[in-house]
Coordinates of C-alpha atoms and ligand atoms in Angstrom, one line a residue:
M7 CA 106.9 66.8 80.4
D8 CA 103.7 67.4 79.1
S9 CA 100.2 68.8 80.6
A10 CA 99.2 64.7 81.4
E11 CA 102.6 64.1 83.2
F12 CA 102.9 67.4 85.1
R13 CA 99.2 66.9 86.4
V14 CA 100.7 63.4 87.9
K15 CA 104.2 64.3 88.9
G16 CA 103.0 67.7 90.3
K17 CA 100.4 66.0 92.8
E18 CA 103.1 63.3 93.7
M19 CA 105.2 66.6 94.5
V20 CA 102.7 67.8 96.6
D21 CA 102.6 64.5 98.5
Y22 CA 106.0 64.5 98.6
I23 CA 106.3 68.3 100.2
C24 CA 103.9 67.0 102.8
D25 CA 105.7 63.9 104.0
Y26 CA 108.9 65.6 103.8
L27 CA 107.6 68.4 106.1
D28 CA 105.5 66.2 108.0
G29 CA 108.4 64.0 108.8
L30 CA 110.9 66.3 109.6
G31 CA 111.2 65.6 113.2
S32 CA 112.1 62.0 112.8
R33 CA 115.4 63.4 110.6
R34 CA 118.7 64.8 111.6
V35 CA 118.8 68.5 111.7
T36 CA 121.9 68.8 110.3
P37 CA 123.3 66.7 107.7
N38 CA 126.3 64.7 108.4
V39 CA 128.5 65.1 105.3
E40 CA 132.1 66.4 103.7
P41 CA 132.6 69.0 101.9
G42 CA 132.6 67.5 98.1
Y43 CA 130.2 64.6 99.0
L44 CA 127.9 65.2 96.0
R45 CA 130.0 65.7 93.7
R46 CA 131.1 62.2 94.4
L47 CA 127.9 61.0 93.8
L48 CA 126.4 62.6 90.5
P49 CA 128.0 62.1 87.3
G50 CA 130.7 64.9 85.9
E51 CA 128.6 65.8 83.0
A52 CA 124.7 65.9 82.3
P53 CA 122.8 63.5 80.6
Q54 CA 122.7 63.9 76.8
Q55 CA 119.4 62.0 76.9
P56 CA 116.1 62.8 78.9
E57 CA 115.8 60.9 82.1
E58 CA 112.7 59.2 84.0
W59 CA 111.1 61.6 86.4
D60 CA 111.2 58.5 88.9
S61 CA 114.8 58.0 88.4
I62 CA 115.4 61.8 89.2
M63 CA 113.3 61.8 92.3
R64 CA 115.3 58.8 93.7
D65 CA 118.4 60.6 93.5
V66 CA 116.7 63.6 95.4
D67 CA 116.2 60.9 98.2
D68 CA 119.3 59.2 98.3
K69 CA 121.9 62.0 97.5
I70 CA 120.3 65.3 97.7
M71 CA 118.4 65.3 100.7
P72 CA 121.2 63.3 102.9
G73 CA 122.8 66.6 102.5
V74 CA 120.1 69.1 103.1
T75 CA 120.3 71.2 106.4
H76 CA 116.0 71.3 107.4
W77 CA 115.6 74.7 108.2
Q78 CA 111.9 73.8 108.8
H79 CA 113.1 71.1 111.3
P80 CA 111.5 71.6 114.7
R81 CA 114.5 71.4 116.4
F82 CA 116.3 74.0 114.1
N83 CA 117.2 76.8 116.2
A84 CA 119.3 78.8 114.3
Y85 CA 119.9 81.8 112.6
F86 CA 116.6 83.6 112.2
P87 CA 113.4 81.9 110.7
S88 CA 113.3 81.0 107.1
G89 CA 109.8 81.7 106.4
N90 CA 107.4 79.2 104.9
S91 CA 104.2 78.3 104.7
F92 CA 101.7 76.5 102.3
P93 CA 99.7 79.5 101.0
S94 CA 103.3 80.9 100.4
I95 CA 104.6 77.7 98.6
L96 CA 101.1 77.9 96.4
G97 CA 102.0 81.4 95.4
D98 CA 105.3 80.7 94.2
M99 CA 104.1 77.6 92.3
L100 CA 101.6 79.8 90.7
S101 CA 104.4 82.7 89.9
D102 CA 106.4 80.1 88.6
A103 CA 103.9 78.9 86.4
I104 CA 102.9 82.4 85.1
G105 CA 106.4 83.2 84.3
C106 CA 106.5 86.9 83.9
I107 CA 109.3 89.1 83.8
G108 CA 107.3 92.6 85.7
F109 CA 109.8 94.7 85.1
S110 CA 107.3 97.3 84.1
W111 CA 103.8 98.2 84.6
A112 CA 103.0 97.1 80.8
A113 CA 105.2 93.8 80.9
S114 CA 102.8 92.6 83.1
P115 CA 100.1 95.1 84.7
A116 CA 98.8 92.8 87.4
C117 CA 102.6 91.9 88.6
S118 CA 103.2 95.5 89.4
E119 CA 99.4 96.8 90.9
L120 CA 99.5 93.8 93.2
E121 CA 103.1 94.6 94.6
N122 CA 102.1 98.2 95.1
I123 CA 98.8 97.4 96.7
V124 CA 100.2 94.5 98.9
M125 CA 102.9 96.4 99.9
D126 CA 100.9 99.1 101.2
W127 CA 98.4 96.4 103.1
F128 CA 101.9 94.9 104.7
G129 CA 103.0 98.7 105.1
R130 CA 99.7 99.8 106.7
A131 CA 99.5 96.6 109.0
I132 CA 102.9 97.1 110.5
G133 CA 102.0 100.6 111.5
L134 CA 104.3 102.3 108.9
P135 CA 103.5 106.0 108.8
D136 CA 101.5 107.0 106.2
E137 CA 104.1 108.9 104.2
F138 CA 105.6 105.5 103.4
L139 CA 102.5 104.1 101.6
S140 CA 101.7 105.2 98.0
S141 CA 98.5 105.3 98.7
G142 CA 99.1 107.7 101.9
K143 CA 97.2 110.8 102.0
N144 CA 99.8 113.2 100.1
S145 CA 102.3 110.8 100.3
K146 CA 105.5 110.7 98.1
G147 CA 106.3 107.1 99.3
G148 CA 106.0 103.6 98.5
G149 CA 107.1 100.0 98.6
A150 CA 108.9 97.4 96.3
I151 CA 109.4 94.0 97.1
E152 CA 113.5 93.0 96.7
A153 CA 115.3 90.1 96.9
S154 CA 117.0 90.7 100.3
A155 CA 117.7 92.7 103.3
S156 CA 121.2 93.2 101.7
D157 CA 119.6 94.8 98.4
C158 CA 117.2 97.0 100.7
I159 CA 120.4 98.5 102.1
L160 CA 122.3 98.8 99.4
V161 CA 119.7 100.2 97.2
S162 CA 119.2 102.9 99.9
M163 CA 122.4 103.6 100.4
L164 CA 123.0 104.2 96.6
A165 CA 120.2 106.6 96.6
A166 CA 121.5 108.3 99.7
R167 CA 124.5 108.7 97.9
A168 CA 123.2 109.9 95.0
Q169 CA 121.1 112.4 97.0
V170 CA 124.1 113.8 98.7
I171 CA 126.6 114.3 95.5
R172 CA 123.7 116.2 94.4
Y173 CA 123.5 118.4 97.5
L174 CA 127.2 118.8 97.2
K175 CA 127.3 119.3 93.2
E176 CA 125.1 122.9 94.2
D177 CA 128.1 124.4 95.3
Q178 CA 130.8 122.5 93.0
P179 CA 128.7 121.9 89.8
D180 CA 131.7 121.4 87.8
V181 CA 133.4 118.5 89.8
E182 CA 132.8 115.1 88.6
D183 CA 130.6 112.7 90.8
S184 CA 133.3 110.2 91.9
V185 CA 135.6 112.9 93.3
F186 CA 133.2 113.3 96.5
L187 CA 133.2 109.7 97.3
P188 CA 136.1 109.9 99.2
K189 CA 134.6 112.2 101.6
L190 CA 131.3 110.3 102.1
V191 CA 130.9 108.2 105.5
A192 CA 128.2 106.3 106.3
Y193 CA 127.6 105.3 109.9
C194 CA 126.2 102.1 111.6
S195 CA 126.3 100.3 115.1
R196 CA 129.0 97.5 115.7
E197 CA 126.0 95.1 116.1
A198 CA 124.5 96.1 112.5
H199 CA 124.6 93.3 110.2
S200 CA 127.6 93.0 107.8
C201 CA 125.4 93.8 104.7
V202 CA 125.9 97.3 105.7
E203 CA 129.5 96.9 105.4
K204 CA 129.1 95.4 101.9
A205 CA 126.6 97.9 100.6
A206 CA 129.7 100.3 102.0
M207 CA 131.8 98.5 99.8
I208 CA 130.1 98.4 96.8
C209 CA 129.3 102.2 97.0
M210 CA 133.1 102.9 97.5
V211 CA 132.3 104.9 100.8
K212 CA 133.7 104.8 104.0
L213 CA 131.5 103.2 106.8
R214 CA 132.2 104.6 110.4
V215 CA 130.8 101.5 112.8
L216 CA 130.3 102.8 116.3
D217 CA 129.8 101.5 119.8
P218 CA 126.4 100.6 120.9
D219 CA 125.3 101.0 124.6
D220 CA 125.3 98.0 127.3
K221 CA 122.1 97.1 125.3
C222 CA 123.6 96.8 122.1
S223 CA 121.5 100.0 121.1
L224 CA 123.0 102.9 119.2
R225 CA 122.5 106.0 120.9
G226 CA 121.9 109.6 119.7
A227 CA 125.1 110.9 121.3
T228 CA 127.6 108.4 120.0
L229 CA 126.2 109.2 116.6
R230 CA 126.2 113.0 116.8
K231 CA 130.1 112.9 118.5
A232 CA 131.1 110.5 115.3
M233 CA 129.4 112.8 112.5
E234 CA 130.6 116.0 114.1
E235 CA 134.4 114.6 114.3
D236 CA 133.9 113.8 110.6
E237 CA 132.6 116.6 109.7
A238 CA 135.7 118.5 111.1
E239 CA 138.0 116.4 109.5
G240 CA 136.2 117.8 106.2
L241 CA 134.5 114.5 105.8
V242 CA 130.7 114.4 104.8
P243 CA 128.0 112.3 106.6
F244 CA 125.7 110.8 104.2
F245 CA 123.8 107.9 105.1
V246 CA 123.1 106.1 108.3
S247 CA 121.9 102.5 109.1
C248 CA 120.0 101.7 112.3
T249 CA 118.6 98.0 113.4
L250 CA 115.6 97.1 114.8
G251 CA 116.2 93.2 115.9
S252 CA 119.9 92.9 115.3
T253 CA 121.4 89.6 114.1
G254 CA 123.5 89.0 117.0
S255 CA 121.4 89.6 120.1
C256 CA 117.9 91.0 118.5
S257 CA 118.7 94.5 120.0
F258 CA 117.2 98.0 118.9
D259 CA 118.7 101.1 118.1
N260 CA 117.4 104.3 119.4
L261 CA 115.7 105.4 116.8
V262 CA 113.9 108.6 118.9
E263 CA 117.5 109.7 119.5
V264 CA 119.1 108.8 116.2
G265 CA 116.1 110.5 114.2
P266 CA 117.0 114.2 115.5
V267 CA 120.8 113.6 115.1
C268 CA 120.4 112.6 111.3
R269 CA 118.0 115.7 110.7
S270 CA 120.7 118.3 112.2
F271 CA 123.1 117.4 109.5
P272 CA 122.5 119.0 105.8
C273 CA 121.9 115.8 104.1
V274 CA 121.6 112.3 105.8
W275 CA 119.7 109.6 104.9
M276 CA 118.5 107.2 107.7
H277 CA 117.7 103.6 107.0
V278 CA 115.9 101.4 109.4
D279 CA 116.9 97.6 108.7
G280 CA 113.9 95.1 110.3
A281 CA 114.8 92.5 108.7
Y282 CA 113.5 90.2 111.0
G283 CA 112.1 92.4 113.6
G284 CA 110.2 94.7 111.7
N285 CA 107.8 91.5 110.9
A286 CA 107.0 92.0 114.9
F287 CA 104.9 95.2 114.4
I288 CA 101.9 93.5 113.0
C289 CA 101.3 93.2 116.8
P290 CA 100.3 96.7 117.7
E291 CA 101.8 96.0 121.3
L292 CA 105.1 95.7 119.8
R293 CA 105.4 99.0 118.3
P294 CA 106.8 100.7 120.7
L295 CA 109.8 99.1 119.9
M296 CA 109.8 101.1 116.6
A297 CA 109.3 104.6 118.4
G298 CA 111.2 107.0 115.7
I299 CA 110.5 105.5 112.8
H300 CA 108.8 108.5 111.5
F301 CA 112.3 110.0 111.0
A302 CA 113.5 107.3 108.6
D303 CA 113.7 107.8 105.2
S304 CA 113.8 104.0 104.4
F305 CA 112.9 100.8 106.2
N306 CA 113.0 97.1 105.2
T307 CA 111.6 94.1 106.7
N308 CA 111.6 90.6 105.6
P309 CA 108.5 88.5 105.6
N310 CA 110.6 85.6 104.2
K311 CA 112.5 85.6 107.6
W312 CA 109.6 86.1 110.4
L313 CA 106.1 86.0 108.6
L314 CA 105.8 82.8 107.0
V315 CA 106.5 84.0 103.2
S316 CA 109.5 81.8 101.8
F317 CA 112.1 83.4 100.5
D318 CA 112.7 85.8 98.7
C319 CA 110.7 88.6 99.6
S320 CA 112.3 91.4 101.5
C321 CA 110.2 94.3 101.8
L322 CA 111.6 98.3 101.3
W323 CA 109.5 101.4 101.7
V324 CA 110.9 105.0 101.2
R325 CA 109.6 107.8 102.2
D326 CA 110.4 109.6 98.6
R327 CA 110.1 107.4 96.0
I328 CA 111.2 109.9 93.2
R329 CA 114.7 110.1 95.6
L330 CA 115.3 106.3 95.5
T331 CA 114.2 105.7 91.6
S332 CA 116.1 108.7 90.3
A333 CA 119.2 106.8 91.9
L334 CA 118.5 103.7 89.7
V335 CA 116.6 105.0 86.8
V336 CA 117.8 104.1 83.3
D337 CA 115.2 104.1 80.3
P338 CA 116.2 102.7 76.6
L339 CA 113.4 102.9 74.3
Y340 CA 112.6 99.3 74.4
L341 CA 111.7 99.5 77.9
Q342 CA 109.5 102.8 77.7
H343 CA 105.6 102.0 77.2
D344 CA 102.5 104.5 77.2
H345 CA 101.6 104.7 80.5
S346 CA 105.1 105.2 82.3
D347 CA 103.6 108.6 83.9
E348 CA 100.8 107.2 85.7
A349 CA 102.2 103.3 86.7
I350 CA 104.7 102.3 88.9
D351 CA 107.8 100.7 87.1
Y352 CA 109.5 98.4 89.9
R353 CA 112.6 98.0 87.5
H354 CA 113.6 101.5 88.9
W355 CA 113.4 100.5 92.3
G356 CA 116.5 98.3 92.7
I357 CA 118.9 96.4 90.7
Q358 CA 117.6 93.9 89.1
L359 CA 115.5 94.6 85.9
S360 CA 113.9 91.1 85.8
R361 CA 111.3 90.6 88.6
R362 CA 109.6 87.8 89.8
F363 CA 105.8 87.9 90.7
R364 CA 106.8 88.0 94.6
S365 CA 104.0 89.6 95.7
L366 CA 101.4 86.6 95.0
K367 CA 102.7 84.2 97.8
L368 CA 102.9 87.5 100.3
W369 CA 99.3 88.4 99.1
F370 CA 98.5 84.5 99.5
V371 CA 100.0 84.4 103.3
I372 CA 98.3 87.6 104.3
R373 CA 94.8 86.4 103.0
R374 CA 95.0 82.7 104.3
Y375 CA 96.1 83.8 107.5
G376 CA 94.4 87.1 108.1
I377 CA 96.2 89.8 110.3
T378 CA 95.0 88.0 113.3
G379 CA 96.6 84.5 112.1
L380 CA 100.2 86.0 111.4
Q381 CA 99.8 87.9 114.6
A382 CA 99.0 85.1 116.5
Y383 CA 102.0 83.3 114.8
I384 CA 104.2 86.0 115.9
R385 CA 102.9 86.1 119.4
N386 CA 103.4 82.3 119.8
H387 CA 107.1 82.6 119.3
I388 CA 107.8 85.3 121.4
R389 CA 105.6 83.5 123.8
L390 CA 107.9 80.5 123.2
A391 CA 111.1 82.4 123.5
K392 CA 110.3 83.8 127.1
A393 CA 109.4 80.5 128.4
F394 CA 112.9 79.3 127.2
E395 CA 114.5 82.3 129.0
E396 CA 112.5 81.2 132.0
L397 CA 113.7 77.8 131.8
V398 CA 117.4 79.1 131.7
R399 CA 117.1 81.4 134.2
K400 CA 116.2 78.7 136.5
D401 CA 119.5 76.8 136.1
D402 CA 122.1 78.9 138.1
R403 CA 124.9 77.1 135.7
F404 CA 123.5 79.6 133.2
E405 CA 122.9 83.1 132.0
V406 CA 120.7 85.3 129.9
H407 CA 122.5 87.9 127.8
N408 CA 119.9 89.9 125.8
D409 CA 116.8 91.7 126.6
V410 CA 114.5 89.0 125.1
R411 CA 111.7 90.7 123.5
L412 CA 110.8 88.7 120.4
G413 CA 112.0 85.3 119.6
L414 CA 115.6 85.3 120.4
V415 CA 117.3 84.2 123.4
C416 CA 120.8 84.7 123.9
F417 CA 122.7 82.4 127.1
R418 CA 125.6 80.8 127.9
L419 CA 126.9 78.8 130.7
K420 CA 128.4 80.9 133.3
G421 CA 132.3 80.7 132.4
T422 CA 134.8 80.8 129.8
D423 CA 134.1 81.2 125.9
R424 CA 135.9 77.9 125.5
I425 CA 133.6 75.8 127.7
N426 CA 130.2 77.4 125.7
Q427 CA 132.1 76.7 122.4
D428 CA 132.4 73.1 123.3
L429 CA 128.4 72.9 124.8
L430 CA 127.3 74.4 121.4
A431 CA 129.8 72.1 119.5
S432 CA 128.6 69.0 121.4
I433 CA 124.9 69.7 121.2
N434 CA 125.1 70.3 117.2
G435 CA 127.3 67.6 116.7
S436 CA 124.5 65.3 118.0
G437 CA 122.2 66.5 115.3
K438 CA 119.2 66.7 118.0
L439 CA 119.3 70.7 117.9
H440 CA 121.2 73.2 115.7
M441 CA 121.9 76.7 117.0
I442 CA 124.7 78.8 116.3
P443 CA 126.8 81.5 118.5
S444 CA 127.3 85.2 118.2
L445 CA 129.6 87.7 119.9
V446 CA 127.1 89.7 122.7
R447 CA 129.5 92.6 124.6
G448 CA 132.3 90.6 123.4
K449 CA 131.0 87.4 125.3
Y450 CA 130.5 84.1 123.4
I451 CA 127.2 83.3 123.6
I452 CA 124.8 81.1 122.1
R453 CA 121.8 81.8 120.4
Y454 CA 118.3 80.0 120.7
C455 CA 115.6 81.0 118.2
V456 CA 112.2 79.7 117.9
V457 CA 111.7 79.1 114.3
A458 CA 109.6 76.4 113.1
E459 CA 105.9 77.8 112.3
H460 CA 104.0 75.2 114.4
A461 CA 107.0 75.4 117.6
S462 CA 105.3 74.4 120.7
D463 CA 106.0 74.4 124.6
A464 CA 107.2 70.6 123.8
D465 CA 109.7 71.9 121.4
I466 CA 111.4 74.5 123.9
D467 CA 111.1 71.7 126.6
H468 CA 113.0 69.1 124.4
A469 CA 115.5 71.5 123.5
W470 CA 116.2 72.5 127.0
E471 CA 116.5 69.0 128.2
V472 CA 119.0 68.5 125.4
I473 CA 121.0 71.7 126.5
Q474 CA 121.3 70.6 129.8
K475 CA 122.1 66.9 129.1
H476 CA 124.9 68.1 127.3
A477 CA 126.1 70.9 129.9
T478 CA 126.0 68.2 132.5
E479 CA 127.9 66.0 130.4
L480 CA 130.6 68.6 130.0
L481 CA 130.6 69.9 133.5
E482 CA 130.9 66.3 135.2
P483 CA 132.8 63.9 132.5
S484 CA 132.0 61.4 134.5
V485 CA 127.9 61.1 133.6
E486 CA 127.5 58.9 130.6
K487 CA 127.7 60.5 126.9
D488 CA 125.0 61.1 124.8
V489 CA 125.3 58.6 122.1
P490 CA 125.1 60.0 118.5
V491 CA 122.1 59.8 116.5
P492 CA 122.8 57.6 113.6
V493 CA 122.4 59.4 110.1
K494 CA 119.7 58.3 108.0
A495 CA 121.6 58.3 104.8
A496 CA 121.9 55.9 102.0
P497 CA 125.1 53.9 103.0
V498 CA 126.9 55.2 100.0
I499 CA 127.2 58.6 101.5
P500 CA 130.6 59.7 102.8
T501 CA 129.8 60.9 106.2
K502 CA 132.0 62.3 108.9
P503 CA 133.4 59.9 111.5
D504 CA 131.6 59.4 114.6
P505 CA 131.3 62.6 116.5
S506 CA 131.9 60.6 119.7
Q507 CA 135.2 59.0 118.2
R508 CA 137.0 62.7 118.0
R509 CA 138.2 65.8 119.5
L510 CA 137.1 68.9 117.7
S511 CA 139.6 71.7 117.1
R512 CA 138.8 74.4 119.7
R513 CA 139.7 77.2 117.4
L514 CA 137.4 77.0 114.6
S515 CA 133.7 75.7 114.3
F516 CA 133.0 72.4 113.9
T517 CA 130.2 72.7 111.4
R518 CA 132.2 74.5 108.7
S519 CA 135.2 75.2 106.8
V520 CA 136.0 78.3 105.2
S521 CA 137.7 79.9 102.6
R522 CA 141.0 81.8 103.5
E523 CA 139.3 84.9 102.1
V524 CA 136.1 84.3 104.1
F525 CA 138.3 83.9 107.2
K526 CA 139.9 86.9 107.1
R527 CA 137.1 89.0 106.1
S528 CA 135.6 87.7 109.2
M529 CA 138.2 88.8 111.8
S530 CA 137.2 92.5 110.4
R531 CA 134.9 93.1 112.4
S532 CA 134.5 90.8 115.5
S533 CA 130.8 91.8 116.1
L534 CA 129.0 91.0 112.3
H535 CA 128.9 87.1 112.9
D536 CA 125.3 86.6 111.9
G537 CA 126.1 82.7 111.9
A538 CA 126.7 82.8 108.5
T539 CA 130.3 83.8 108.5
P540 CA 132.4 80.8 110.3
I541 CA 132.1 80.6 113.9
I542 CA 136.0 81.8 115.3
V543 CA 136.4 81.9 119.1
P544 CA 139.7 83.2 120.0
D545 CA 142.1 81.1 122.0
D546 CA 142.6 83.8 124.2
E547 CA 139.1 84.0 126.3
D548 CA 139.0 87.8 125.9
N549 CA 140.6 88.7 123.0
I550 CA 140.1 88.5 119.6
N551 CA 143.2 90.0 118.4
S552 CA 145.3 89.9 115.1
D553 CA 147.7 87.5 116.4
L554 CA 144.7 85.2 116.0
E555 CA 144.8 84.7 112.3
E556 CA 148.3 83.4 112.2
D557 CA 147.9 81.2 115.5
V558 CA 145.2 79.7 114.0
F559 CA 146.7 79.1 110.3
S560 CA 150.0 77.9 111.8
T561 CA 148.2 75.4 114.6
S562 CA 144.7 74.7 113.8
C563 CA 143.9 74.7 110.2
T564 CA 145.4 72.9 107.0
I565 CA 145.0 74.9 103.8
E566 CA 143.9 72.9 101.1
D567 CA 143.0 73.8 97.6
D568 CA 142.7 77.3 99.3
R569 CA 140.3 76.3 101.9
L570 CA 140.5 76.2 105.5
A571 CA 140.2 72.5 106.8
I572 CA 139.0 72.4 110.0
V573 CA 141.7 70.4 112.1
E574 CA 140.3 67.1 114.3
E575 CA 142.4 65.9 116.6
K576 CA 142.0 61.7 117.1
E577 CA 141.6 61.5 121.2
Ligands
PLP25 N1 119.7 92.6 108.9 C1 119.5 91.6 109.5 C2 119.1 92.2 110.6 C3 119.6 90.0 109.5 O1 119.7 89.2 110.4 C4 120.2 90.0 108.3 C5 120.1 88.2 108.0 O2 119.8 87.4 109.0 C6 120.6 90.5 107.0 C7 120.1 92.0 107.2 C8 120.7 90.4 105.8 O3 119.6 89.5 105.4 P1 119.4 88.9 103.9 O4 120.0 87.7 104.0 O5 118.0 89.0 103.4 O6 120.2 90.1 102.7

């Protein structure tokens, strides 16, 4: 493709994107295809000869789009938002065109410098203390854009691990670093995201998962007790990960209590994960939710979740950049340059060497919307979540299960977990709305998250209408059943059978099949269901226990090709 063809096809692509986004409302939210559908439609071998662009785009329409879950759909209310906006798309487009690999200042000065400036802009805009900004008075801190919140938490834990090993070696200089690993303990609440568990696995340290209070908030006394117990056993507390806006219920850990506990131990790094919730602090009235942030050593938030920036853009700030980079620095001759002493080399701030020009899209979004535009976006989502909460509370068949402070409402039908699983299965099966469940205080709840950029009162009303209708059908089986929306797909696509013609296994989600390993892992910590993990509802409503795995394997699932296929029982 030369630039003449690119001018034409690029403009067509912009039209295609606009038509796609403007027309989303007429599509099913989720695809209706079976695993392996695409392999049956595409050739097994890559083409030897170049193909016409139009023929590739025809396949996008006929074969790819039918298998897409439309995260930008106005009726997609699952997970947390997947940030997106036209300025962000254009930022990524330009970044792709520039195509620089900004591992050091010298590798592309503007790439490093813009990242540094925008991280300070954004940090200041969300009210972070000056110590976290590279331009802050007497500051040793600064920020970097990482690929994901998982990366932010992992690199923070790596820095904490390096710090505590240095501390322990002061008394035992001849001991090898790895000898300390079995003593190191990290802490988080049961509400923390599973990426904390993954970081601990990678760092080869113990993770102690603590019970939060009845508001799903980690409290200082709980943490202190656990850390003191571990210290008495000869272990070394070194890292605490707190959450502001948990995945399951958007709860907030109590940093005001946890901070002083961390400080009272000799060498503990306190990280604060605000992957979703942190973006809200762009609104000053929400900053009381981050009280205690000045105790933190590091903080992350993802504008690619809730600030209209497309994936990937996860912002990490640290109080002391040397403590971070000293854990990650490697400096071969071929990467050194004359300005290493005066300039930031972002390769020392994360795992990867090569880095995209990610700051462009964040810069475009901040400039195009302005802080006031971004505040208006966040406030609209919160207003709508509260409106949705009110609708739920007005219907006495339902109950709300979280403090609705941001854009997430956790609710359920009064009654058993099973009936709520059936309700969610029936709503999602209709293709009219997409939500995911989580466990809050041991109960299966349905998460309704306000997601679309221009979400409106009409979307909330429509969603509630769909939910009420399905609840009525479930609770009063004589009511006429909702007819599933026909799938908008080319006839060649093998689809799932009509959902109204089958009854789904109660024990596993209707939405996914899962590998045996994934299934086993998801049982390890019941609270870590973030929707990305399989949805599992115990047969016994009150207990998630180790018998479940046996039970599910033996009676509900068939194992094919090392994957669990969800059994669908014919009525
Ligand atoms: N932390 C929280 C609170 C989250 O909600 C999520 C994902 O939703 C993560 C961490 C992981 O985010 P990422 O996919 O960017 O690694």
